[in-house]
CSV table of N, CA and C in Angstrom, one decimal:
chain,number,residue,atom,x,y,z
A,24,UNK,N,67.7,-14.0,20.1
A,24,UNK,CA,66.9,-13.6,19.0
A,24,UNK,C,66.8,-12.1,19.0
A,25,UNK,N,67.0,-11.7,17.9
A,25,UNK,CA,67.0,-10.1,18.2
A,25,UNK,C,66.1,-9.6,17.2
A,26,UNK,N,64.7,-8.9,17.3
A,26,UNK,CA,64.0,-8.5,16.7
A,26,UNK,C,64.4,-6.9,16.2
A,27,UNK,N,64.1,-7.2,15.0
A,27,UNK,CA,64.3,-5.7,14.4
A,27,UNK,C,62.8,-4.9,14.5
A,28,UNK,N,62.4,-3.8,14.5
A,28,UNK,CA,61.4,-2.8,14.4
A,28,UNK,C,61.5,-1.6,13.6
A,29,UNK,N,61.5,-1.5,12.7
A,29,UNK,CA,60.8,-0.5,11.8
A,29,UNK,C,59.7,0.4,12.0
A,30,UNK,N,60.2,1.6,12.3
A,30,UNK,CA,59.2,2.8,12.5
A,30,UNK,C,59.1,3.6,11.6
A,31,UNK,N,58.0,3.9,11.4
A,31,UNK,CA,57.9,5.0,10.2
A,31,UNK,C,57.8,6.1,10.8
A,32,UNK,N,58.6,7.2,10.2
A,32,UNK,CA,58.4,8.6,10.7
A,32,UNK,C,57.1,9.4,10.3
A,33,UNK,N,56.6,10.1,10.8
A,33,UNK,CA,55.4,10.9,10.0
A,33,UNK,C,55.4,11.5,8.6
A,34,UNK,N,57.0,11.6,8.7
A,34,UNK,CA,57.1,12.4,7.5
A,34,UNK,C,57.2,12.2,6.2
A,35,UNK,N,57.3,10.0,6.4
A,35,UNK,CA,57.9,9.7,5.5
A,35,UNK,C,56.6,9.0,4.4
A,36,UNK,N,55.3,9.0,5.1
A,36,UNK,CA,54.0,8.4,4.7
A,36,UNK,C,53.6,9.7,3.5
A,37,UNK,N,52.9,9.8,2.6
A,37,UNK,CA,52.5,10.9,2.1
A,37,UNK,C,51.2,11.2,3.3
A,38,UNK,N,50.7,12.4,2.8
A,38,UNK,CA,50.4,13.0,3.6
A,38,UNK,C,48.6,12.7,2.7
A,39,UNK,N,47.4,12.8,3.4
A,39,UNK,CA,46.1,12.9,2.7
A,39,UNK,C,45.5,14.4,2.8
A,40,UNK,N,45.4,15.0,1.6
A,40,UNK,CA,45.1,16.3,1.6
A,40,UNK,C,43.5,16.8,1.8
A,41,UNK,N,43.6,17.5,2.8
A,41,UNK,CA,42.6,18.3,3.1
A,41,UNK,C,41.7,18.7,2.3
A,42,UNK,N,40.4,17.9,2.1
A,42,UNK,CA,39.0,18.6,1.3
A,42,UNK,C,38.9,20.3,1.1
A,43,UNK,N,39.2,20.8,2.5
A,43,UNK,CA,39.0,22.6,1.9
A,43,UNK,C,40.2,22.8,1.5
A,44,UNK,N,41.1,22.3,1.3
A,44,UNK,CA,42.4,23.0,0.7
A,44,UNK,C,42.3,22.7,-0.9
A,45,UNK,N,41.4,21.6,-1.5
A,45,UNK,CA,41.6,21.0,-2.7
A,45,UNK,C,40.8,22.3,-3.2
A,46,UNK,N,41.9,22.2,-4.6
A,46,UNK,CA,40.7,23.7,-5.1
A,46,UNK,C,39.4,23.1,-6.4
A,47,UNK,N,39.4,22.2,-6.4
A,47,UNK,CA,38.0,21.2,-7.5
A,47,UNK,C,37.1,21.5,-6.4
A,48,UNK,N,37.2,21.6,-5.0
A,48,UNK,CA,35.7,20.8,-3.8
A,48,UNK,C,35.7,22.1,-3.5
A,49,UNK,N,34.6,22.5,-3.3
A,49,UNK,CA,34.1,23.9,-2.7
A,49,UNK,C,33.2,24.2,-2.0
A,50,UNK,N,33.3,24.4,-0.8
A,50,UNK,CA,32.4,24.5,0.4
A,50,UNK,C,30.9,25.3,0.5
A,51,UNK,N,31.1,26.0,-0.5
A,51,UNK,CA,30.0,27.2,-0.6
A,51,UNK,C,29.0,26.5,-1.9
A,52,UNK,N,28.6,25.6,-1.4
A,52,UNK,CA,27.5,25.2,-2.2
A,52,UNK,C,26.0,25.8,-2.2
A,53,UNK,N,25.7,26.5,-3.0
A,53,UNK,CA,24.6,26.7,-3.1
A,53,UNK,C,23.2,26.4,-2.4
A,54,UNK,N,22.8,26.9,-1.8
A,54,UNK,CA,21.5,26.4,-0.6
A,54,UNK,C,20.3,26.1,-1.4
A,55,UNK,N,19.7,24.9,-2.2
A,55,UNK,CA,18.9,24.2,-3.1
A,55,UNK,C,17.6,24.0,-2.2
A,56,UNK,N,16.7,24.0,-2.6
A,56,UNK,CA,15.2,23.8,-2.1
A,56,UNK,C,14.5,23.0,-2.7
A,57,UNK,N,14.6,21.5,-2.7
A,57,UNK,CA,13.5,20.4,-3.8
A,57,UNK,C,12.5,20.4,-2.9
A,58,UNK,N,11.2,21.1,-3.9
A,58,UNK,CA,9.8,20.7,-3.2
A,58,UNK,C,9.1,19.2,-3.2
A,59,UNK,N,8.6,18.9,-2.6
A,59,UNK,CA,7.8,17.5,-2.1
A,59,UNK,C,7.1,17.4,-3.5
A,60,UNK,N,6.1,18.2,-3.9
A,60,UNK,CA,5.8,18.2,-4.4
A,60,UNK,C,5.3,19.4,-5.7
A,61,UNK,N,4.1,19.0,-6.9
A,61,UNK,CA,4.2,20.0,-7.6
A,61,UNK,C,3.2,21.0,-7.3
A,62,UNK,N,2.7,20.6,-6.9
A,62,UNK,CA,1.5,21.7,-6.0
A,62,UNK,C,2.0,22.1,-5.0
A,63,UNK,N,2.1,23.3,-4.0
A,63,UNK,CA,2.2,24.2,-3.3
A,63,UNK,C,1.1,23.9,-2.0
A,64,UNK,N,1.2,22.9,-1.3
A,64,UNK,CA,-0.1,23.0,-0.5
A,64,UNK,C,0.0,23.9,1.3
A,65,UNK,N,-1.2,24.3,1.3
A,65,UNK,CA,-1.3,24.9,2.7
A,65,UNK,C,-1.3,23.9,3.3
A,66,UNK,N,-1.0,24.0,5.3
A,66,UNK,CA,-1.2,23.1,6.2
A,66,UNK,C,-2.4,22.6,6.5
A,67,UNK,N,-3.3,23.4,5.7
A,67,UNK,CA,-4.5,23.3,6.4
A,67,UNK,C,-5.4,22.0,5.2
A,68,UNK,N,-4.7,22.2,4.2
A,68,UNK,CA,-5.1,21.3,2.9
A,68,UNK,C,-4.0,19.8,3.3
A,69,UNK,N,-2.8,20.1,3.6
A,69,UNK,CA,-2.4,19.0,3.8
A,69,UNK,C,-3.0,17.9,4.6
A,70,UNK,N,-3.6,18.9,6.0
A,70,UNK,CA,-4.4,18.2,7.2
A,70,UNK,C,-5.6,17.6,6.9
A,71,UNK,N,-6.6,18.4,6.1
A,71,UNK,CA,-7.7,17.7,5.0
A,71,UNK,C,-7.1,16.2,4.7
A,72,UNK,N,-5.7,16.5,3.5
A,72,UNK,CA,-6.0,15.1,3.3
A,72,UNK,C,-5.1,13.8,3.7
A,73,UNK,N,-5.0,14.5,5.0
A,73,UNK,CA,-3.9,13.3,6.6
A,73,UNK,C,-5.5,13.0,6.7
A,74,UNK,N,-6.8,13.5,6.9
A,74,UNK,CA,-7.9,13.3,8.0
A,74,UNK,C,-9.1,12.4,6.6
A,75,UNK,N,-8.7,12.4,5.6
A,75,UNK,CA,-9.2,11.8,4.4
A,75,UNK,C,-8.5,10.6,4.4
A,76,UNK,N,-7.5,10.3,4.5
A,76,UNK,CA,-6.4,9.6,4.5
A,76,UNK,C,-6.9,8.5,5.7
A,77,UNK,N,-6.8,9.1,6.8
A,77,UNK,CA,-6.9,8.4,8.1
A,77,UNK,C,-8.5,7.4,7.9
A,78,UNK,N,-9.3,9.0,7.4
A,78,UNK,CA,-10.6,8.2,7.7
A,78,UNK,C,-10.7,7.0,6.5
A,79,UNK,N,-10.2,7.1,5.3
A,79,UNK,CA,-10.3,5.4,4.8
A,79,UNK,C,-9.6,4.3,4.9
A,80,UNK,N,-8.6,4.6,6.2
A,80,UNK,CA,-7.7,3.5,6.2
A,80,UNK,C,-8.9,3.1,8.0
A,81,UNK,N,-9.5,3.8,9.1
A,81,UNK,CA,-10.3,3.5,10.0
A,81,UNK,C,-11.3,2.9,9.0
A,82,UNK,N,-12.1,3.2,8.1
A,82,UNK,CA,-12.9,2.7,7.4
A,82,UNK,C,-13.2,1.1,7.2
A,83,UNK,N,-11.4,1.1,6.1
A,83,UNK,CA,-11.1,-0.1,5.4
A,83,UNK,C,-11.3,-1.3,7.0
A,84,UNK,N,-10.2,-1.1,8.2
A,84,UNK,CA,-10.3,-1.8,9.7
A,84,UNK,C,-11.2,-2.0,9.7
A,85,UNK,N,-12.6,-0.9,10.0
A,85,UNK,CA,-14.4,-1.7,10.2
A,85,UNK,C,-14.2,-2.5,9.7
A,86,UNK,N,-14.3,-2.0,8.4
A,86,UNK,CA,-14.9,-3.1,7.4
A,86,UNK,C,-14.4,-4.8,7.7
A,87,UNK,N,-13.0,-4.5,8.1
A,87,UNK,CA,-11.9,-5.7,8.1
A,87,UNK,C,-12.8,-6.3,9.3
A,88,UNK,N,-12.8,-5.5,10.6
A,88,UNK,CA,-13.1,-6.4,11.8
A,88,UNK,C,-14.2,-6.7,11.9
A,89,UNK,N,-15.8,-6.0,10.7
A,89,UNK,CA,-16.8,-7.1,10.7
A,89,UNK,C,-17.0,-7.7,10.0
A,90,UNK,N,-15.8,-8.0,9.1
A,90,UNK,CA,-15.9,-9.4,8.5
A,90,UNK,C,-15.3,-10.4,8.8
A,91,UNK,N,-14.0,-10.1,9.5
A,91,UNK,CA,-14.0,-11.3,10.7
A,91,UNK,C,-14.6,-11.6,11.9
A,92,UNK,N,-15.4,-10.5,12.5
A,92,UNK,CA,-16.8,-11.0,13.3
A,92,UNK,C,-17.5,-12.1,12.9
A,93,UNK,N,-17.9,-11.6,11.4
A,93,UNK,CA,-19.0,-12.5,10.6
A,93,UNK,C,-18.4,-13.8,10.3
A,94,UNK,N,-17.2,-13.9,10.0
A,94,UNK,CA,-16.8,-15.0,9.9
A,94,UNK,C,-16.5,-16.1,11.1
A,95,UNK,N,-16.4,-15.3,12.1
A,95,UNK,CA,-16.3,-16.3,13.1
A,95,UNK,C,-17.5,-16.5,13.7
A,96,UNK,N,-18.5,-16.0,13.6
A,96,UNK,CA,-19.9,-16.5,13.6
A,96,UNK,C,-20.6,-17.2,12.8
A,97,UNK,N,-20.0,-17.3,11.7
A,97,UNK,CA,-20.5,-18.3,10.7
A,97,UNK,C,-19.8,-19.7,11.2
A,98,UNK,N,-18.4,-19.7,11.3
A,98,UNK,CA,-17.8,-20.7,11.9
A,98,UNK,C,-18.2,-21.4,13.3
A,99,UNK,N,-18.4,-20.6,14.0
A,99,UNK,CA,-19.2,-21.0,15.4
A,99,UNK,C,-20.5,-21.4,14.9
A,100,UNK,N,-21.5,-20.9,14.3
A,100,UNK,CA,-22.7,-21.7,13.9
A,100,UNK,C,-22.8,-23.0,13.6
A,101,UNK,N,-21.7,-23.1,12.4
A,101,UNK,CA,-20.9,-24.3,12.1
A,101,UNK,C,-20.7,-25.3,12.6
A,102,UNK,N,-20.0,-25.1,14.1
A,102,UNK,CA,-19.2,-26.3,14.7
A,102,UNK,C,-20.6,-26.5,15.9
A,103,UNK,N,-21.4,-25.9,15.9
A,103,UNK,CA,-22.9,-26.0,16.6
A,103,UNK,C,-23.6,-26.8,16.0
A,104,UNK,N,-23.9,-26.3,15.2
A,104,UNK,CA,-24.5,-27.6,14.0
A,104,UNK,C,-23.7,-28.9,13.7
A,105,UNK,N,-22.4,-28.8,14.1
A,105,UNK,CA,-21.8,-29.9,13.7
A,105,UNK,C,-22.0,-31.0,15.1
A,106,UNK,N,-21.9,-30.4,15.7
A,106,UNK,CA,-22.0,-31.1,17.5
A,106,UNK,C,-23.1,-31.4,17.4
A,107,UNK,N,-24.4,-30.7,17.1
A,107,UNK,CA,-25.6,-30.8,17.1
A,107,UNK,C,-26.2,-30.0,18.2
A,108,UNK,N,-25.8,-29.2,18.9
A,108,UNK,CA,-25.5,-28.4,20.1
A,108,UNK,C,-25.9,-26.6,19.6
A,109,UNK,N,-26.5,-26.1,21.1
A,109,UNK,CA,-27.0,-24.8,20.4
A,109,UNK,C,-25.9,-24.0,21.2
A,110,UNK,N,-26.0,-22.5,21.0
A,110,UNK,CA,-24.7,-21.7,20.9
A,110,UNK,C,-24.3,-21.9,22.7
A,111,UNK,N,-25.6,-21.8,23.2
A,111,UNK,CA,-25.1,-21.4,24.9
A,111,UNK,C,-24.6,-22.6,25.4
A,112,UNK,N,-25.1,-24.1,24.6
A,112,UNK,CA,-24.9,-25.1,25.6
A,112,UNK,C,-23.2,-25.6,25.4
A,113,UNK,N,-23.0,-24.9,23.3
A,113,UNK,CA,-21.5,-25.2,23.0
A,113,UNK,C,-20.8,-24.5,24.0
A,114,UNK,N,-20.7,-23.1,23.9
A,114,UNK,CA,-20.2,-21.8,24.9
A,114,UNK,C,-19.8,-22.6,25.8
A,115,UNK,N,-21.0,-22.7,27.0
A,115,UNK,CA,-20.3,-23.8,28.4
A,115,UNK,C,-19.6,-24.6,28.4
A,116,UNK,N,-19.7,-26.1,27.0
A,116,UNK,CA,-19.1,-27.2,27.0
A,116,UNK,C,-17.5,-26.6,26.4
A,117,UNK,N,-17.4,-25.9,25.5
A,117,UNK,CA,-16.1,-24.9,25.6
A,117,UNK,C,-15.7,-24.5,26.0
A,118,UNK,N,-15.7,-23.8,27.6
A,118,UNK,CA,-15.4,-23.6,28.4
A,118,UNK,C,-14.8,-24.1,29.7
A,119,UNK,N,-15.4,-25.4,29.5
A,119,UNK,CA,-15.5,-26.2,30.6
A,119,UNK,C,-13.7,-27.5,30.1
A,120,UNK,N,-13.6,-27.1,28.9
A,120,UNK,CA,-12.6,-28.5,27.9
A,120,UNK,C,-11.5,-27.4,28.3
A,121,UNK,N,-10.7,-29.2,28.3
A,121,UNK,CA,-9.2,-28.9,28.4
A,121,UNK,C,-9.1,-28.8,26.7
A,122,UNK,N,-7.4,-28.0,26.7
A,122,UNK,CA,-7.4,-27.7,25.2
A,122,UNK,C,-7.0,-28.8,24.7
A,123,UNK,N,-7.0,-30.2,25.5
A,123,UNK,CA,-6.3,-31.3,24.3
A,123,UNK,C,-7.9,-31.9,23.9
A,124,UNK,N,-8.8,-31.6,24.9
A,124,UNK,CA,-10.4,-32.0,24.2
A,124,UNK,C,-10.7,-30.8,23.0
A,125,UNK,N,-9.9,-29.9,23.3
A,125,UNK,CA,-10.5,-28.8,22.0
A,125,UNK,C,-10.1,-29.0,21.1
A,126,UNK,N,-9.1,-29.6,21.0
A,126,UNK,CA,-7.3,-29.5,19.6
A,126,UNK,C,-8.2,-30.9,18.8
A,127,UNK,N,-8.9,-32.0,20.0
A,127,UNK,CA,-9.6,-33.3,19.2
A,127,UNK,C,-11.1,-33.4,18.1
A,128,UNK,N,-11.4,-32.5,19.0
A,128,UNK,CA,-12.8,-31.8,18.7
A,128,UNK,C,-12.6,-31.2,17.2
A,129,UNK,N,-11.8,-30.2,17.1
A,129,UNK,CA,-11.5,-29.2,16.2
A,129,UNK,C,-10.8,-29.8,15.1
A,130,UNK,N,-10.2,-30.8,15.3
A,130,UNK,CA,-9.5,-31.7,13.9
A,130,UNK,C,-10.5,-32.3,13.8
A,131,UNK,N,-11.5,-32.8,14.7
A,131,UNK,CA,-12.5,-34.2,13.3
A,131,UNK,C,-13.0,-32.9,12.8
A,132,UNK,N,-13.6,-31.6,13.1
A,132,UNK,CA,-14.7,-30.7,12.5
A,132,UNK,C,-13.6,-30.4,11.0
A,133,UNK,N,-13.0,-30.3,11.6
A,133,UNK,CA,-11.9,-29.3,10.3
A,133,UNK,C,-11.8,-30.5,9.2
A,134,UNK,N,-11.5,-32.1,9.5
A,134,UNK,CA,-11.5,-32.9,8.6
A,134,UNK,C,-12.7,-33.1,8.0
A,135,UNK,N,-13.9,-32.8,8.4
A,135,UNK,CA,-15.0,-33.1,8.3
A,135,UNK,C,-15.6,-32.4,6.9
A,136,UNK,N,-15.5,-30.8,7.7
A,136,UNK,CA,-16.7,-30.0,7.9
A,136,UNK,C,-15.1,-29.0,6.7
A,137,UNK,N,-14.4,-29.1,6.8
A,137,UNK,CA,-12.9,-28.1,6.3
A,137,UNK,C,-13.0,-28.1,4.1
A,138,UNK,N,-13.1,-29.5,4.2
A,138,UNK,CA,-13.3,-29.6,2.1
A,138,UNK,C,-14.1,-28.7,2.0
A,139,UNK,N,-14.7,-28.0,2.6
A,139,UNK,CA,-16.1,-27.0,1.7
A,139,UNK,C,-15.5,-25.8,2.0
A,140,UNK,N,-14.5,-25.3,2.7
A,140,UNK,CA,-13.9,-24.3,3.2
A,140,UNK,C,-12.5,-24.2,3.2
A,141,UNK,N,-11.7,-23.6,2.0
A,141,UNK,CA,-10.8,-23.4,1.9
A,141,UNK,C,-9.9,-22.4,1.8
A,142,UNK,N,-8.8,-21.7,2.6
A,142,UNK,CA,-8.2,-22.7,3.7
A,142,UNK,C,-8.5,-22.3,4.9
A,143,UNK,N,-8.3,-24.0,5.3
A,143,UNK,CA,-9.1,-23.9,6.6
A,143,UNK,C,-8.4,-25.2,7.6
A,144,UNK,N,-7.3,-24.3,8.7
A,144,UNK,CA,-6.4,-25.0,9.6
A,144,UNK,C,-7.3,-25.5,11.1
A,145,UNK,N,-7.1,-26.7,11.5
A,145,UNK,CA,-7.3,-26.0,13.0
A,145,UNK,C,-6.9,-25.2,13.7
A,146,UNK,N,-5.5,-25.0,13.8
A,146,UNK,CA,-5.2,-23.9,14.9
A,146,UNK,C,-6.1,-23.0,14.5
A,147,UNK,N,-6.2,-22.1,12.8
A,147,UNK,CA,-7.3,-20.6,12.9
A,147,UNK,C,-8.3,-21.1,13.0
A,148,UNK,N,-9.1,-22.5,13.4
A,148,UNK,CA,-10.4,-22.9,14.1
A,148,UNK,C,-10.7,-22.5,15.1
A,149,UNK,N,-9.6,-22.8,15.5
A,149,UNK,CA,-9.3,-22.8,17.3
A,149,UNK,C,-9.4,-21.3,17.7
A,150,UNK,N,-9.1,-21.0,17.1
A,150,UNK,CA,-8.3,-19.7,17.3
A,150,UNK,C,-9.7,-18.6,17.0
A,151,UNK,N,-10.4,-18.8,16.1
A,151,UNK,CA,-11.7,-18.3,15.5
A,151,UNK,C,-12.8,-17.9,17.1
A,152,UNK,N,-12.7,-19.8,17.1
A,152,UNK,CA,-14.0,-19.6,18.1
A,152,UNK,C,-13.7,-19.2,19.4
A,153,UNK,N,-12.2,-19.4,19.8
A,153,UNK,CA,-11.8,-18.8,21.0
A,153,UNK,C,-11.8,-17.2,21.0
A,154,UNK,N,-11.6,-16.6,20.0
A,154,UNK,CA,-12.0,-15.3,20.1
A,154,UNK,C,-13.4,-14.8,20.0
A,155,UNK,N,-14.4,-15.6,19.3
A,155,UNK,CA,-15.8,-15.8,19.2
A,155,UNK,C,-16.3,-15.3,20.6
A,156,UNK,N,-15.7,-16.3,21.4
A,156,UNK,CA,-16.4,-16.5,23.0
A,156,UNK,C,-16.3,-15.6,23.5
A,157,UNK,N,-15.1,-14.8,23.8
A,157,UNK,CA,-14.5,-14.0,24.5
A,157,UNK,C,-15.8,-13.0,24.5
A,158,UNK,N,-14.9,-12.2,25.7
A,158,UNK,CA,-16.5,-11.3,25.7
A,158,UNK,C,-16.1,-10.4,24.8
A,159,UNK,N,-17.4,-9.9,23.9
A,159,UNK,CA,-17.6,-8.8,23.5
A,159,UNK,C,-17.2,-7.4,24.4
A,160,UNK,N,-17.7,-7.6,25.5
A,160,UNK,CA,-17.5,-5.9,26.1
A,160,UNK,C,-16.2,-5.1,25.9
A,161,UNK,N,-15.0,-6.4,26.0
A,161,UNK,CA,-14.0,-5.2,25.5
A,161,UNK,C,-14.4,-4.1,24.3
A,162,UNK,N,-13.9,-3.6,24.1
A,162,UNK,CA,-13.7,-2.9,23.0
A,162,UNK,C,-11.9,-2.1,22.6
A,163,UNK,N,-11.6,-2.9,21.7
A,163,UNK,CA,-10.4,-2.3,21.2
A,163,UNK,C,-10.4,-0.8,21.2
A,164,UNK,N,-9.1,-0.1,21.8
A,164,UNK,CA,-8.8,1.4,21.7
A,164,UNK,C,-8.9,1.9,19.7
A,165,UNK,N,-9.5,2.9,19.6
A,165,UNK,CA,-9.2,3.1,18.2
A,165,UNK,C,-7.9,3.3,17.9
A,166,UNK,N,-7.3,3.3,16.7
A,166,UNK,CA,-5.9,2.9,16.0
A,166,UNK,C,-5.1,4.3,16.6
A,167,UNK,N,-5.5,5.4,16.0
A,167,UNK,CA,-4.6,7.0,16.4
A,167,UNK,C,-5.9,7.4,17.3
A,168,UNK,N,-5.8,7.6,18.7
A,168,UNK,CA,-6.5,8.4,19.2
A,168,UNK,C,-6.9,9.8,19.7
A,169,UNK,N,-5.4,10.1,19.7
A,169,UNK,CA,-5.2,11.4,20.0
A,169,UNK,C,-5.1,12.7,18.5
A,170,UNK,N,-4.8,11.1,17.7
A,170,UNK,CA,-4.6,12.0,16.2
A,170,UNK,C,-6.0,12.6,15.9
A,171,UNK,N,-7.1,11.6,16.0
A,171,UNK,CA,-8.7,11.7,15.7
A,171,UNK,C,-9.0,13.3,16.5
A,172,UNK,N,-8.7,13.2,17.6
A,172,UNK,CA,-9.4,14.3,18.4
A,172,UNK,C,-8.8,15.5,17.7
A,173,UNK,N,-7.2,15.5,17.6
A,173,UNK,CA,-6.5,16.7,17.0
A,173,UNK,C,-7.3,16.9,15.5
A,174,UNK,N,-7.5,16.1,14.6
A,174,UNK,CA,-8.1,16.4,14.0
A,174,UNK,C,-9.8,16.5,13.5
A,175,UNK,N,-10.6,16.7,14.8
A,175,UNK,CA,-11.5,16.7,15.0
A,175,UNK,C,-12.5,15.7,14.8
A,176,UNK,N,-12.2,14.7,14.3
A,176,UNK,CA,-12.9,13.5,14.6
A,176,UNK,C,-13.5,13.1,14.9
A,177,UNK,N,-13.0,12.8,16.5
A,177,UNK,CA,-13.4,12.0,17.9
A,177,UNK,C,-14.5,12.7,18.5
A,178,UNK,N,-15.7,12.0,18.5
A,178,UNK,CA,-16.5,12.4,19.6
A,178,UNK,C,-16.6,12.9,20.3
A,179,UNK,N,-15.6,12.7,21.4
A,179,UNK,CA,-14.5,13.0,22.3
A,179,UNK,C,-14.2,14.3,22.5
A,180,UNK,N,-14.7,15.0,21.2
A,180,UNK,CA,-13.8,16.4,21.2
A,180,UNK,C,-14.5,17.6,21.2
């Protein structure tokens, strides 16, 4: 069997012509400056409103994290009243349960106690009052820490 092979010489492909050699494309394009914006702002005005910026988005989070506070305290009140049980004795008896007694616990409350509250899963039951318990002392690091201090902020500083 004898295989033929065909080579192509270099010479015989056309060739792809060089962008700087084309004379339509031109290298010396003009050095363009689009501003951000139409105002002209200092760094110092920008930084104002990064530190305006920051502070209502830290703001908006309080607000967020004490109203899921409040809501899992409403919810824990809830499942207290529903047991018939006061907070310290639930606390212990919560403590003390395996999670297939919590997962049983938490579906009758949720079927029960859930039509007047909508929506309302057990797992974010569960999930509610298990973060309920937890201790308080942590305290979450604030969101930018280092940003707060640089921009004067932080107590800290």
């Amino acid at each position: 069997m004898n295989i033929f092979l065909f080579q192509f010489s270099p010479n015989c492909l056309p060739q792809v012509g060089k962008f700087r050699n084309h004379p339509s494309i031109s290298n010396n394009r003009p050095n363009t400056k689009i501003p951000c914006t139409k105002n002209k702002l200092s760094d110092s005005a920008l930084a104002l409103d990064l530190a305006i910026n920051v502070q209502k988005i830290n703001t908006h989070l309080e607000q967020k994290e004490k109203a899921m506070k409040k809501s899992k305290e409403l919810l824990f009140t809830e499942l207290c009243q529903y047991l018939s049980l006061k907070e310290e004795e639930m606390n212990r008896k919560w403590r003390k349960m395996r999670e297939e007694e919590k997962w049983v616990l938490i579906n009758k409350f949720v079927d029960e106690w859930g039509v007047h509250f909508h929506p309302l899963s057990a797992r974010s039951v569960k999930e509610m009052v298990d973060e309920y318990l937890q201790d308080d002392n942590k305290s979450d690091p604030p969101m930018f820490p280092g940003l707060k201090r640089m921009l004067g902020m932080s107590k800290d500083a």
